Tab-separated table of C-alpha atoms and ligand atoms in Angstrom:
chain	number	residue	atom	x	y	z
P	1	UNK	CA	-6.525	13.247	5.441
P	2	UNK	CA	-9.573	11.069	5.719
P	3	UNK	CA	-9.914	8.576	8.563
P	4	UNK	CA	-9.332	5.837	6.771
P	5	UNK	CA	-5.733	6.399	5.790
P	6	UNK	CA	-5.257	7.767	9.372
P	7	UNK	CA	-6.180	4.271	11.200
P	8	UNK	CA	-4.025	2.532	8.419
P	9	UNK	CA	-1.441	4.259	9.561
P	10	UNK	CA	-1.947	3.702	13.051
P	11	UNK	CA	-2.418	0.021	12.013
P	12	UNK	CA	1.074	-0.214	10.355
P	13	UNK	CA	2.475	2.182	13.364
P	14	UNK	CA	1.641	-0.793	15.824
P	15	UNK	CA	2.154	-3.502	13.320
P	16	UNK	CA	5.296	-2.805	10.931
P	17	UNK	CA	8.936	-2.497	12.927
P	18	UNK	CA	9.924	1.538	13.294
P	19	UNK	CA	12.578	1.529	11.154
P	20	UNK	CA	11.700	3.997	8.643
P	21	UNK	CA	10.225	7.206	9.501
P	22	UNK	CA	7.559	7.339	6.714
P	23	UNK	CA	5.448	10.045	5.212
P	24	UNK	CA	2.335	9.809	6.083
P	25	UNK	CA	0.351	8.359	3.005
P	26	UNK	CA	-1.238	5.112	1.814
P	27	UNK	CA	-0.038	4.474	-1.570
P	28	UNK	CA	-2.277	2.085	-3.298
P	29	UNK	CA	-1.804	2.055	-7.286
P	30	UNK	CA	0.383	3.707	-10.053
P	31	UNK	CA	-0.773	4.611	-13.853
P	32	UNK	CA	1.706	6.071	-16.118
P	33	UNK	CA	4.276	8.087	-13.935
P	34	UNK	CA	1.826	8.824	-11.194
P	35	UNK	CA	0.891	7.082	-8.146
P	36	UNK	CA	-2.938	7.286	-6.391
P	37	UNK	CA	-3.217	7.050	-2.567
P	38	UNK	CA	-5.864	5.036	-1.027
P	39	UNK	CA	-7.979	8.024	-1.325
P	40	UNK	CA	-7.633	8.724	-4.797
P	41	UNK	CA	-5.468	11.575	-4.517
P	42	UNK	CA	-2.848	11.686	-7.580
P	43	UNK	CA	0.774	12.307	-7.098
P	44	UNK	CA	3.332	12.716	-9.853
P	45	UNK	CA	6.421	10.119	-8.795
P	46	UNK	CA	9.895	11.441	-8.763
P	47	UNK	CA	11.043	8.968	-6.512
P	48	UNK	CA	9.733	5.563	-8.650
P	49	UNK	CA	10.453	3.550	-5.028
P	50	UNK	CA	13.861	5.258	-5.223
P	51	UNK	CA	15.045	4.807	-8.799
P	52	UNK	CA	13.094	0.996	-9.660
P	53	UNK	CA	10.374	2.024	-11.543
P	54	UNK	CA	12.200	2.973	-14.625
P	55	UNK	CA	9.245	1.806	-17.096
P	56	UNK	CA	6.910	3.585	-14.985
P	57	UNK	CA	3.644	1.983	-13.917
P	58	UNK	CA	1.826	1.074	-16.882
P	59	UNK	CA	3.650	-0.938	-19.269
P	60	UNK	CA	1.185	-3.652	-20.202
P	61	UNK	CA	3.908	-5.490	-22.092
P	62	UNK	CA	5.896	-5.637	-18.708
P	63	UNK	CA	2.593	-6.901	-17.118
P	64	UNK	CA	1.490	-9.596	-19.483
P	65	UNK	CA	5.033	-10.859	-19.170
P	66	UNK	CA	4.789	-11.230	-15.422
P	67	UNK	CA	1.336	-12.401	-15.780
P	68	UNK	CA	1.665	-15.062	-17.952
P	69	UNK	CA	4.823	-16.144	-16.218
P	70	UNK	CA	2.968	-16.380	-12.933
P	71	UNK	CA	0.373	-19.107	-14.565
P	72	UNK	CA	3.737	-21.172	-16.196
P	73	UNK	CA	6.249	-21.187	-13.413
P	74	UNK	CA	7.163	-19.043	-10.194
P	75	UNK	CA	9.899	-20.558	-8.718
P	76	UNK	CA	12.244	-23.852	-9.150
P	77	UNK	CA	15.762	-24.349	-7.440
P	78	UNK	CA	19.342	-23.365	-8.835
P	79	UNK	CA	20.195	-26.838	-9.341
P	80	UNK	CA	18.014	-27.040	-12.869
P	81	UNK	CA	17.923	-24.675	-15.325
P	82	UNK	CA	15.101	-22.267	-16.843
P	83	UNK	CA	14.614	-20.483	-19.807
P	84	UNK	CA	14.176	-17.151	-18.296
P	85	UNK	CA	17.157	-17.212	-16.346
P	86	UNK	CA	19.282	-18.303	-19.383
P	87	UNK	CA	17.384	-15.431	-21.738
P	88	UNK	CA	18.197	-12.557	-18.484
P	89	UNK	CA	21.684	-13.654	-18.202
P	90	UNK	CA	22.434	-13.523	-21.858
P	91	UNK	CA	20.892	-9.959	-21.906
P	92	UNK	CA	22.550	-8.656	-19.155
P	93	UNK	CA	25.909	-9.715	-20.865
P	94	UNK	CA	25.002	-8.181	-24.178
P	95	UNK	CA	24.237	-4.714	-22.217
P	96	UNK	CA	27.272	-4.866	-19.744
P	97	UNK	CA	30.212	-6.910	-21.315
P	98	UNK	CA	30.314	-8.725	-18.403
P	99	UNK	CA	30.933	-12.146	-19.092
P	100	UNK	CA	29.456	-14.184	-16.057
P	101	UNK	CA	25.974	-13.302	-14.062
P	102	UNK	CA	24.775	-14.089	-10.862
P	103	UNK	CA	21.183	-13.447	-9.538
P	104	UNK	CA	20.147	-12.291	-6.079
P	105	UNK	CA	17.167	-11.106	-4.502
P	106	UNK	CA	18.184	-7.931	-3.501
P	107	UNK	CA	21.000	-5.307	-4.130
P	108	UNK	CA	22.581	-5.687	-1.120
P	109	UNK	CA	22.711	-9.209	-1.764
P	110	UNK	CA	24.619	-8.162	-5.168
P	111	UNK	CA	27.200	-6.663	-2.540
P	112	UNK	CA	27.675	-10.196	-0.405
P	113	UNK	CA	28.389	-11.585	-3.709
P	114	UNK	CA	30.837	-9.210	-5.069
P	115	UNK	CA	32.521	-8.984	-1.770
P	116	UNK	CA	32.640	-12.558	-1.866
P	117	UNK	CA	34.450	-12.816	-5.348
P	118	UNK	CA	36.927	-10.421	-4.458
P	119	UNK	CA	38.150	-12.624	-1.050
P	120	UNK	CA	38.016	-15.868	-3.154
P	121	UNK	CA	40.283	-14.083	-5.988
P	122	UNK	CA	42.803	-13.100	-3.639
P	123	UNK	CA	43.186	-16.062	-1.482
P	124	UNK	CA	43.339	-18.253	-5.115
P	125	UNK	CA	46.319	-16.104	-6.020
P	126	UNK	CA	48.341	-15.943	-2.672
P	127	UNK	CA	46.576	-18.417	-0.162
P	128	UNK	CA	46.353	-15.097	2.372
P	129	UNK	CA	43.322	-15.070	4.442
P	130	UNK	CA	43.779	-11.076	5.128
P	131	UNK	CA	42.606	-9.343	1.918
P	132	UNK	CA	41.479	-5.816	2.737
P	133	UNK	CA	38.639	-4.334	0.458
P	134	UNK	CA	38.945	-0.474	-0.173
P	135	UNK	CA	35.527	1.025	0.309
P	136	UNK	CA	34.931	4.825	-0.014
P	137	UNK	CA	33.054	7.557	2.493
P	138	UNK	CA	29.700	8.695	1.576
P	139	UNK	CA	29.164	5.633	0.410
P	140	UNK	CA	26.017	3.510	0.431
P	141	UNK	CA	25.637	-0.407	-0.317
P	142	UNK	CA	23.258	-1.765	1.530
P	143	UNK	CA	21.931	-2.871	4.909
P	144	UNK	CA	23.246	-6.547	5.334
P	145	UNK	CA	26.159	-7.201	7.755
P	146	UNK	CA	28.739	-7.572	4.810
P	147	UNK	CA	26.954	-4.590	2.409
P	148	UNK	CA	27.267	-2.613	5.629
P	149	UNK	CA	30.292	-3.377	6.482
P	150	UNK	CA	31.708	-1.267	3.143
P	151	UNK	CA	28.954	1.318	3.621
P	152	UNK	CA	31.119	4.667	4.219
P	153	UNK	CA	28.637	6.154	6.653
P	154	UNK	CA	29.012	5.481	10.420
P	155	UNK	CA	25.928	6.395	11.596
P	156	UNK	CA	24.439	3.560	9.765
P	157	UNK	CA	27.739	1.526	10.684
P	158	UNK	CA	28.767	2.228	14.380
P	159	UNK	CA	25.576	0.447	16.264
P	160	UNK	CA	26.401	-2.727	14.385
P	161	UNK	CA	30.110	-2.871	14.856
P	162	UNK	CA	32.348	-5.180	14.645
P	163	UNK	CA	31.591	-5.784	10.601
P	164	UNK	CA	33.297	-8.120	8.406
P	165	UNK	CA	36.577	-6.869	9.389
P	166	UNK	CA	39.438	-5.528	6.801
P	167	UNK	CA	37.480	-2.182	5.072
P	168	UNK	CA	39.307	0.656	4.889
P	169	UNK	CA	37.472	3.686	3.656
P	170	UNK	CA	38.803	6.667	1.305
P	171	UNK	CA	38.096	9.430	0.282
P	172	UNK	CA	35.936	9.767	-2.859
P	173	UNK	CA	37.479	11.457	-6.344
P	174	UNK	CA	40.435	11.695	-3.840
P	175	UNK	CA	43.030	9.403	-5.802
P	176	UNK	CA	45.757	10.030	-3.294
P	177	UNK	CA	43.524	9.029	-0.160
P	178	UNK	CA	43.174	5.889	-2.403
P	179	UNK	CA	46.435	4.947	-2.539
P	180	UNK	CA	46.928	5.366	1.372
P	181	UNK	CA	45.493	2.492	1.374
P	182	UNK	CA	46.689	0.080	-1.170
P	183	UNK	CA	48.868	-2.784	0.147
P	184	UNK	CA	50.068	-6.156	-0.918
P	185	UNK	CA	46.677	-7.193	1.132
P	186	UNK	CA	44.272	-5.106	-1.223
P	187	UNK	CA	42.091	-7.458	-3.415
P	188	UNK	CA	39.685	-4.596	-4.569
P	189	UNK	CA	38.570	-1.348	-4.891
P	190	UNK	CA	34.787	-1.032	-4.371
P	191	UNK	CA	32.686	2.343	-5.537
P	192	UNK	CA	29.913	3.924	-6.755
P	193	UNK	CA	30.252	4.803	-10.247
P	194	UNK	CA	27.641	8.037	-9.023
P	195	UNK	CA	27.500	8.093	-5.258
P	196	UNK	CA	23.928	8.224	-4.958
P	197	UNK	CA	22.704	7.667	-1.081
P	198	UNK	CA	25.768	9.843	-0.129
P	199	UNK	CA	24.868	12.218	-1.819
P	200	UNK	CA	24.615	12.441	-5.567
P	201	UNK	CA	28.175	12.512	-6.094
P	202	UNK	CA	29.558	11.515	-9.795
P	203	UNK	CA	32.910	10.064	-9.864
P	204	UNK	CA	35.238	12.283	-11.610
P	205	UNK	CA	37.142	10.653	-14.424
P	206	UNK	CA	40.372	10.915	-13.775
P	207	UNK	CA	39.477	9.722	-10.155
P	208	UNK	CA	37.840	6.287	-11.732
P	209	UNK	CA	40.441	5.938	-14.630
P	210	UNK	CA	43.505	6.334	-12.103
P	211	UNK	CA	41.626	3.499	-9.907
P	212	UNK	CA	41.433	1.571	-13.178
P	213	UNK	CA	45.270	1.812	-13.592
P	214	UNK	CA	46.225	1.208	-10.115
P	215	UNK	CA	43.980	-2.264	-10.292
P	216	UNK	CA	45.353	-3.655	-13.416
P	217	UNK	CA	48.833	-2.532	-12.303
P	218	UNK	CA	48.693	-4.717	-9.230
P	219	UNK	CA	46.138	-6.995	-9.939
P	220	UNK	CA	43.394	-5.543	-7.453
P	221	UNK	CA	39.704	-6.314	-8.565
P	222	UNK	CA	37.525	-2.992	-9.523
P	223	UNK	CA	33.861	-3.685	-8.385
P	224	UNK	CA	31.477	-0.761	-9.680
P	225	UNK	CA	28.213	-0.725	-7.716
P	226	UNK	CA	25.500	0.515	-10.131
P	227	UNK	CA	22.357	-0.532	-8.197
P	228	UNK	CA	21.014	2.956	-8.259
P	229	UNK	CA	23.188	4.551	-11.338
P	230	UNK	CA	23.111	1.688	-13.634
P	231	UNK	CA	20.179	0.546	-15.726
P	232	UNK	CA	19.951	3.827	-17.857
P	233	UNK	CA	19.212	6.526	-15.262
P	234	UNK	CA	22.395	8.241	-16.339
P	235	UNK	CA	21.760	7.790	-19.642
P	236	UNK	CA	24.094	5.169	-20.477
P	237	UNK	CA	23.166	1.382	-19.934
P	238	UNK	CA	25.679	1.353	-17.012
P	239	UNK	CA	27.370	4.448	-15.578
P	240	UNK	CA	30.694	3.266	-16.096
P	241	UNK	CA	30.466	2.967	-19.892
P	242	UNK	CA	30.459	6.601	-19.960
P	243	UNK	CA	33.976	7.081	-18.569
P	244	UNK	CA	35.399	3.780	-20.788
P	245	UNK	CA	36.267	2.314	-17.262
P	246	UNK	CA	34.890	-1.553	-17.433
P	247	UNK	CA	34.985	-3.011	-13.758
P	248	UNK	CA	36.091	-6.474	-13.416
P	249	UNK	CA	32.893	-6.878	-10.886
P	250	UNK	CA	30.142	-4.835	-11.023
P	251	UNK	CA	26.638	-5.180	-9.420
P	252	UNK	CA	22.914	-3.916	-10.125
P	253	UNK	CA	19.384	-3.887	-8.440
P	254	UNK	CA	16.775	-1.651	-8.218
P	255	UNK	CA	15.852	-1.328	-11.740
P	256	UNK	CA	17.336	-4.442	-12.930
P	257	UNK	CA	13.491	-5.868	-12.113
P	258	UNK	CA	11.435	-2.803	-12.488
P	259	UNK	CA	9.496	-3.664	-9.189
P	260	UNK	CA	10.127	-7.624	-9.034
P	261	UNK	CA	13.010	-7.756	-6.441
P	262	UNK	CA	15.504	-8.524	-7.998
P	263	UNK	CA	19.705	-8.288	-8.704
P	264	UNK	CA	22.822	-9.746	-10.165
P	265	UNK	CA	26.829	-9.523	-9.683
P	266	UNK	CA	28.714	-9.898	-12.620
P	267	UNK	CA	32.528	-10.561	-13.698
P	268	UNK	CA	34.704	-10.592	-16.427
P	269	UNK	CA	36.005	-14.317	-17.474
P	270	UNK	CA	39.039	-13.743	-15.840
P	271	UNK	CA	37.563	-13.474	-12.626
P	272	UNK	CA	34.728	-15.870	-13.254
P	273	UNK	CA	37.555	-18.138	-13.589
P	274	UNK	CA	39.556	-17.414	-10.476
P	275	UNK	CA	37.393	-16.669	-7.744
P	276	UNK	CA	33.746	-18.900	-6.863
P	277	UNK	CA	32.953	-22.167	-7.889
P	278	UNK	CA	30.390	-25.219	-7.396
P	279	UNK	CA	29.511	-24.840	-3.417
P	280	UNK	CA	31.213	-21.452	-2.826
P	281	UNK	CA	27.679	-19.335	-3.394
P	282	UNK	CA	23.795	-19.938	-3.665
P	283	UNK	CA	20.687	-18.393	-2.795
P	284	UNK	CA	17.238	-20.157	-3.149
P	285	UNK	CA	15.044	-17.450	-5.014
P	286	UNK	CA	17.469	-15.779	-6.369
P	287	UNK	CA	17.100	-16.626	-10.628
P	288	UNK	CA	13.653	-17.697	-10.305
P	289	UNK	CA	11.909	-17.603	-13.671
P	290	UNK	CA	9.598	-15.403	-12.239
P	291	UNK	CA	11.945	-12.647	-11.189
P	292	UNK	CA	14.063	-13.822	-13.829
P	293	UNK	CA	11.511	-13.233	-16.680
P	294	UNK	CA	10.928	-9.675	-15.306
P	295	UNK	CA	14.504	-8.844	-16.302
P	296	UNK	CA	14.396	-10.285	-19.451
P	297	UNK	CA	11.542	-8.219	-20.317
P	298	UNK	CA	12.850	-5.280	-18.791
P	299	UNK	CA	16.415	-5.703	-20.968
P	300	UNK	CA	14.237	-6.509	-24.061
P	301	UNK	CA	12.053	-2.959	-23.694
P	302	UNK	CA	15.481	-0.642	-22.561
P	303	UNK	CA	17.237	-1.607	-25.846
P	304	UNK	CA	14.503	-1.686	-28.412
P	305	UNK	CA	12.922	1.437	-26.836
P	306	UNK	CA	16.431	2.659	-26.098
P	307	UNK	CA	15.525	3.771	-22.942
P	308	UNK	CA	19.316	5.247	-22.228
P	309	UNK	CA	19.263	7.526	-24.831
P	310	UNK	CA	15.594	8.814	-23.870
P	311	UNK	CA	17.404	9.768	-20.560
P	312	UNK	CA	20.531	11.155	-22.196
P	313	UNK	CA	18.207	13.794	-24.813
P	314	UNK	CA	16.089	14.978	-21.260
P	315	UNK	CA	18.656	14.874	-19.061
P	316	UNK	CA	19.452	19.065	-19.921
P	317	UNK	CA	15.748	19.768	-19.876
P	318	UNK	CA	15.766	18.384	-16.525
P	319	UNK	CA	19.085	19.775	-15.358
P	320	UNK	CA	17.875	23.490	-16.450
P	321	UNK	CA	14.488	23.507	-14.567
P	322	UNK	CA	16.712	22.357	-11.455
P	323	UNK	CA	19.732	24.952	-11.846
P	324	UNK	CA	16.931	27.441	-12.346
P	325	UNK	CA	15.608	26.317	-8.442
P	326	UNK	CA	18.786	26.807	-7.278
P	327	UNK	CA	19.764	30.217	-8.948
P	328	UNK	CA	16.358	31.716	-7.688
P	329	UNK	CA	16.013	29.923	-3.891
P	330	UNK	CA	19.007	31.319	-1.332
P	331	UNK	CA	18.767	28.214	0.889
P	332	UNK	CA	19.674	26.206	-2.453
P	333	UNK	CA	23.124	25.483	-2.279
P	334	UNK	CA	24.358	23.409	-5.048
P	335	UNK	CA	23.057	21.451	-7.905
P	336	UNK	CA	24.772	18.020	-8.980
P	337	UNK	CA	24.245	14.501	-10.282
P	338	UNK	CA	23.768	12.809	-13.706
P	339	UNK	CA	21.424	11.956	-15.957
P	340	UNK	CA	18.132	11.383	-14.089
P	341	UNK	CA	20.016	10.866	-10.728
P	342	UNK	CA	20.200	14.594	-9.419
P	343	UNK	CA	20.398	16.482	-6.114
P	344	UNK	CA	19.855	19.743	-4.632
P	345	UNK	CA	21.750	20.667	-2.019
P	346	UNK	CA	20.009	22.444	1.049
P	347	UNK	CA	21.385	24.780	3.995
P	348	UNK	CA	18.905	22.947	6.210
P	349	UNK	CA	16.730	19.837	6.582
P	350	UNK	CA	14.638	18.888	3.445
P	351	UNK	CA	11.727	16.888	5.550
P	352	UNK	CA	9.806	19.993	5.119
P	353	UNK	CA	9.946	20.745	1.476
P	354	UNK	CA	9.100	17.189	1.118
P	355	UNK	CA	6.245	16.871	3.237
P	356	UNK	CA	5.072	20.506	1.534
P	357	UNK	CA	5.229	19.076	-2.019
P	358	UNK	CA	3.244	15.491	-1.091
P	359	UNK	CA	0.243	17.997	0.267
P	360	UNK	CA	0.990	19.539	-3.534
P	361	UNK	CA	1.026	16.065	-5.229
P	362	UNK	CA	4.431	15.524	-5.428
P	363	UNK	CA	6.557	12.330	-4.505
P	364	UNK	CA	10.147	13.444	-3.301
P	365	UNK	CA	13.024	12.030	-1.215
P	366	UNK	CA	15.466	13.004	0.164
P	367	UNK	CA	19.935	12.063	0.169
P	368	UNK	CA	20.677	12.275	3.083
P	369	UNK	CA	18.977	15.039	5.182
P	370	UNK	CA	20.024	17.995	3.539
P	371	UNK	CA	19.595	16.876	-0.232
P	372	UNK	CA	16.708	16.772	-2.248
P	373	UNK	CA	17.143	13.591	-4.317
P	374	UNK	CA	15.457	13.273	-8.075
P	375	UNK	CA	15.063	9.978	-9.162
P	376	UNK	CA	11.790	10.196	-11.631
P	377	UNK	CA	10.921	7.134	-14.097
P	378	UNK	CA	13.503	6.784	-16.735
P	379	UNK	CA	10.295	7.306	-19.093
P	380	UNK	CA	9.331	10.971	-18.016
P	381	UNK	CA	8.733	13.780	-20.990
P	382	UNK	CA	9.379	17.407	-20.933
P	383	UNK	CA	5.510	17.979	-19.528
P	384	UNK	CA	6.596	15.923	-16.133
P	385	UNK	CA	9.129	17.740	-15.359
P	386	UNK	CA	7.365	21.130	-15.973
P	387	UNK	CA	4.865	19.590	-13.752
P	388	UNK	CA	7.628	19.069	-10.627
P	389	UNK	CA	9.432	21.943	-11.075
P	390	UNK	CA	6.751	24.227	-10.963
P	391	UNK	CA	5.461	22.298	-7.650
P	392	UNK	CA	8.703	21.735	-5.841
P	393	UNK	CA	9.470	26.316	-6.660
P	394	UNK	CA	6.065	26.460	-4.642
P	395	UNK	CA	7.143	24.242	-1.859
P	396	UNK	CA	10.431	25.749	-1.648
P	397	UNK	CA	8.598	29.708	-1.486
P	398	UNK	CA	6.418	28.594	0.978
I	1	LIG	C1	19.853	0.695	-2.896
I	1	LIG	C2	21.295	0.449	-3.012
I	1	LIG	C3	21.902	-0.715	-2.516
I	1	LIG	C4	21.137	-1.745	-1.727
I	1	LIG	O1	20.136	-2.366	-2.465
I	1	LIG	P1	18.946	-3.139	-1.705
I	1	LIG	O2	18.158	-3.761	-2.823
I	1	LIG	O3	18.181	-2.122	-0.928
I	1	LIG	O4	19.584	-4.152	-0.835
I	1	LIG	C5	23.255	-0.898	-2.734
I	1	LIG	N1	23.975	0.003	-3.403
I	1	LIG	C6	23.441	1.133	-3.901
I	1	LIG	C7	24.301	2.100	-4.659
I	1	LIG	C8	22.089	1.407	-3.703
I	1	LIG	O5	21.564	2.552	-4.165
C-alpha cells in the first residue's frame, strides 16, 4: 500500500471514533459494480455498502435525478408538503400494499417507528401500558436504544442494558418457542423475513404463516423488517410477498435510497388508523425531497427495469458457483440464504479470507464472524459472479 492511503488511515485512526474495525483501504469512487481505492486499484463490490447499492454505481438516470433535485430543493420541514415525498410514498404503496408510509433517515429509525406503532395500537385497544413486543435471537435491527433493544444478540445488547423494557426473544422458525411467549400483553411479533446480520437465515414458511395466524387470531401486530431483504435482493419486491404473508407493519432501508440515507415504516389502514396520530411521531429530515426524490427514482427504475425478477433468473447461477465453494473447501460448512442475500458458513473466523480476497480485488463481508456474507448489486450478470467466485476459491486455497 502506498503512503498515502497509509497516513489516511492513520488520520481517520486518530480522528474517527473506534467503533468499527475496518479493512484497511481508502475507497474513493465506484463505476458500474466496481469500486476504485484512492490509488486506483479496482475492486469488484459484493458488499454494495452492505446490500444499498442495488443500482450499482453508475446509473446516470439515478444521478441526474439527485442532481437536479439538489439545484430545486434539499430540504423543507414535515409540516408542508412536497412533490417528491407524495410521488415516493405513492410508489412505495404500489410495490408493498401497504397503505400508509412514513420516512426516516435511517433503518434503525424505521425500527423506533414500528416499535412505536405497535405500543400505540395496544394501549388504543386496552389502555395497558405493559405491551410486550416478541423479538427473535439472531436477530439484527439496528443500533439505537429502542432498535437495540429487539436486537436478539447480547453481545451487542448486554453493555447497554437496561433497554426499552418488555422484549422477549424466541427462537427463530421455532413456532413453539413463539408461543411461549404470547400473552394477553403481546402487541406484536417482530422478525426478519431473511435473518440477515444473524446470519443469513430465511424464515421457513410454515414458521412465518403460523405467526401470521397466531396475530390475526389474537389481534397481535406482525412487523416484517426488510431493511436488508426487501427491495428486490431476494428477488421479490419485498421478501414477504414470496411466502403470501403481508405484515401489518413492515419497515425498509438500505436500498430503499440506493446510497441517499434513507427509510420508511409502513402499515396497513387498519393500523394507520389505530395506532399514531398528529404529535405522536416526527423527525426533521426524514421525507426531504432530496432523499425523498432518490426513492422515487429508485421505485421508478426497479419496476420498469424489473429489477426483482433480474435477481430471481441469477439467483441459481449465483447459488451454484457458491454450493460449488462449499462442496470443494472442507472448512466450508454450509451454504444458505436467498436470492442475492447468501452466506457461507465457516469452521473458523472469515477476517482472513476477507482480507485475502481485498489484496485479490474483491469486496467481502462478513455475518457474523464465521459467515461469509454475499450481498453484490442487485444489477450483477453472470460475468460478475464468475469474476468472485473464481477470486474468493483462490482466497479460500490459500
Ligand atoms: C441494517 C439493518 C438495520 C439497521 O439499519 P440502519 O440504517 O443501519 O440503522 C435494521 N434491520 C436490518 C435487518 C438491517 O439489516
Amino acid at each position: 500500500m502506498g503512503q498515502k492511503m497509509t497516513d489516511l488511515i492513520s488520520e481517520a485512526e486518530e480522528a474517527l471514533l473506534h467503533t468499527y474495525n475496518r479493512y484497511r483501504i481508502v475507497l474513493d469512487r465506484g463505476e458500474g459494480v466496481y469500486l476504485y481505492d484512492l490509488e486506483g486499484k479496482k475492486y469488484l463490490d459484493f458488499v454494495a455498502g452492505i446490500a444499498v447499492f442495488a443500482l450499482g454505481y453508475s446509473n446516470d438516470e439515478y444521478k441526474d435525478t439527485l442532481k437536479a433535485q439538489l439545484d430545486k430543493l434539499l430540504h423543507t420541514s414535515n409540516y408542508y408538503y412536497n412533490v417528491p415525498a407524495i410521488e415516493a410514498a405513492k410508489r412505495i404503496k404500489k410495490m408493498s400494499g401497504m397503505d400508509r408510509v412514513f420516512f426516516t433517515n435511517s433503518g434503525a429509525e424505521a425500527i423506533e417507528g414500528a416499535i412505536k406503532t405497535a405500543r400505540k395500537y395496544g394501549f388504543l385497544k386496552d389502555g395497558r401500558t405493559d405491551h410486550e413486543i416478541i423479538a427473535m435471537n439472531h436477530s439484527f435491527h439496528g443500533r439505537t436504544m429502542g432498535a437495540l433493544s429487539v436486537t436478539g444478540n447480547s453481545h451487542y445488547r448486554d453493555p447497554f442494558e437496561p433497554g426499552i423494557g418488555n422484549i422477549r426473544f424466541a427462537d427463530y422458525n421455532d413456532f413453539d418457542s413463539v408461543m411461549k411467549n404470547v400473552n394477553d400483553k403481546t402487541c406484536a411479533i417482530l422478525l426478519e423475513t431473511v435473518q440477515g446480520e444473524g446470519g443469513l437465515t430465511p424464515a421457513d414458511p410454515e414458521f412465518l404463516k403460523s405467526i401470521r395466524k397466531v396475530c390475526d387470531e389474537r389481534d397481535i401486530l406482525l412487523i416484517l423488517d426488510e431493511i436488508q431483504c426487501g427491495m428486490g435482493r431476494t428477488g421479490y419486491d419485498f421478501a414477504w410477498q414470496k411466502y403470501e404473508v403481508k405484515p401489518d407493519v413492515m419497515t425498509s432501508a438500505k436500498a430503499l435510497g440506493c446510497g441517499v440515507p434513507v427509510g420508511a415504516f409502513m402499515m396497513t389502514e387498519k393500523v394507520g388508523q389505530n395506532s399514531l396520530v398528529a404529535g405522536d411521531h416526527g423527525t426533521t429530515y426524514g421525507g426531504n425531497p432530496f432523499a425523498c426524490a432518490a426513492v422515487n427514482k429508485v421505485l421508478e427504475i426497479f419496476e420498469r427495469d424489473k429489477i426483482s425478477d433480474h435477481v430471481k433468473e441469477l439467483t441459481p447461477y449465483l447459488w451454484g458457483k457458491l454450493d460449488e465453494i462449499c462442496a470443494k473447501h472442507s472448512s466450508v460448512k454450509e451454504h444458505r440464504g436467498a436470492g442475492f442475500m447468501q452466506g457461507l458458513v465457516f469452521d473458523k473466523p472469515v477476517a482472513p479470507v476477507i482480507n485475502k480476497a481485498l489484496d485479490n480485488g474483491l469486496i467481502l463481508i462478513n455475518a457474523g464472524a464465521n459467515i461469509l456474507r454475499f450481498v453484490p448489486p442487485l444489477v450483477i450478470e453472470k460475468e460478475h459472479i464468475d469474476e468472485m467466485a473464481e477470486i474468493l476459491d483462490k482466497c479460500i486455497e490459500d
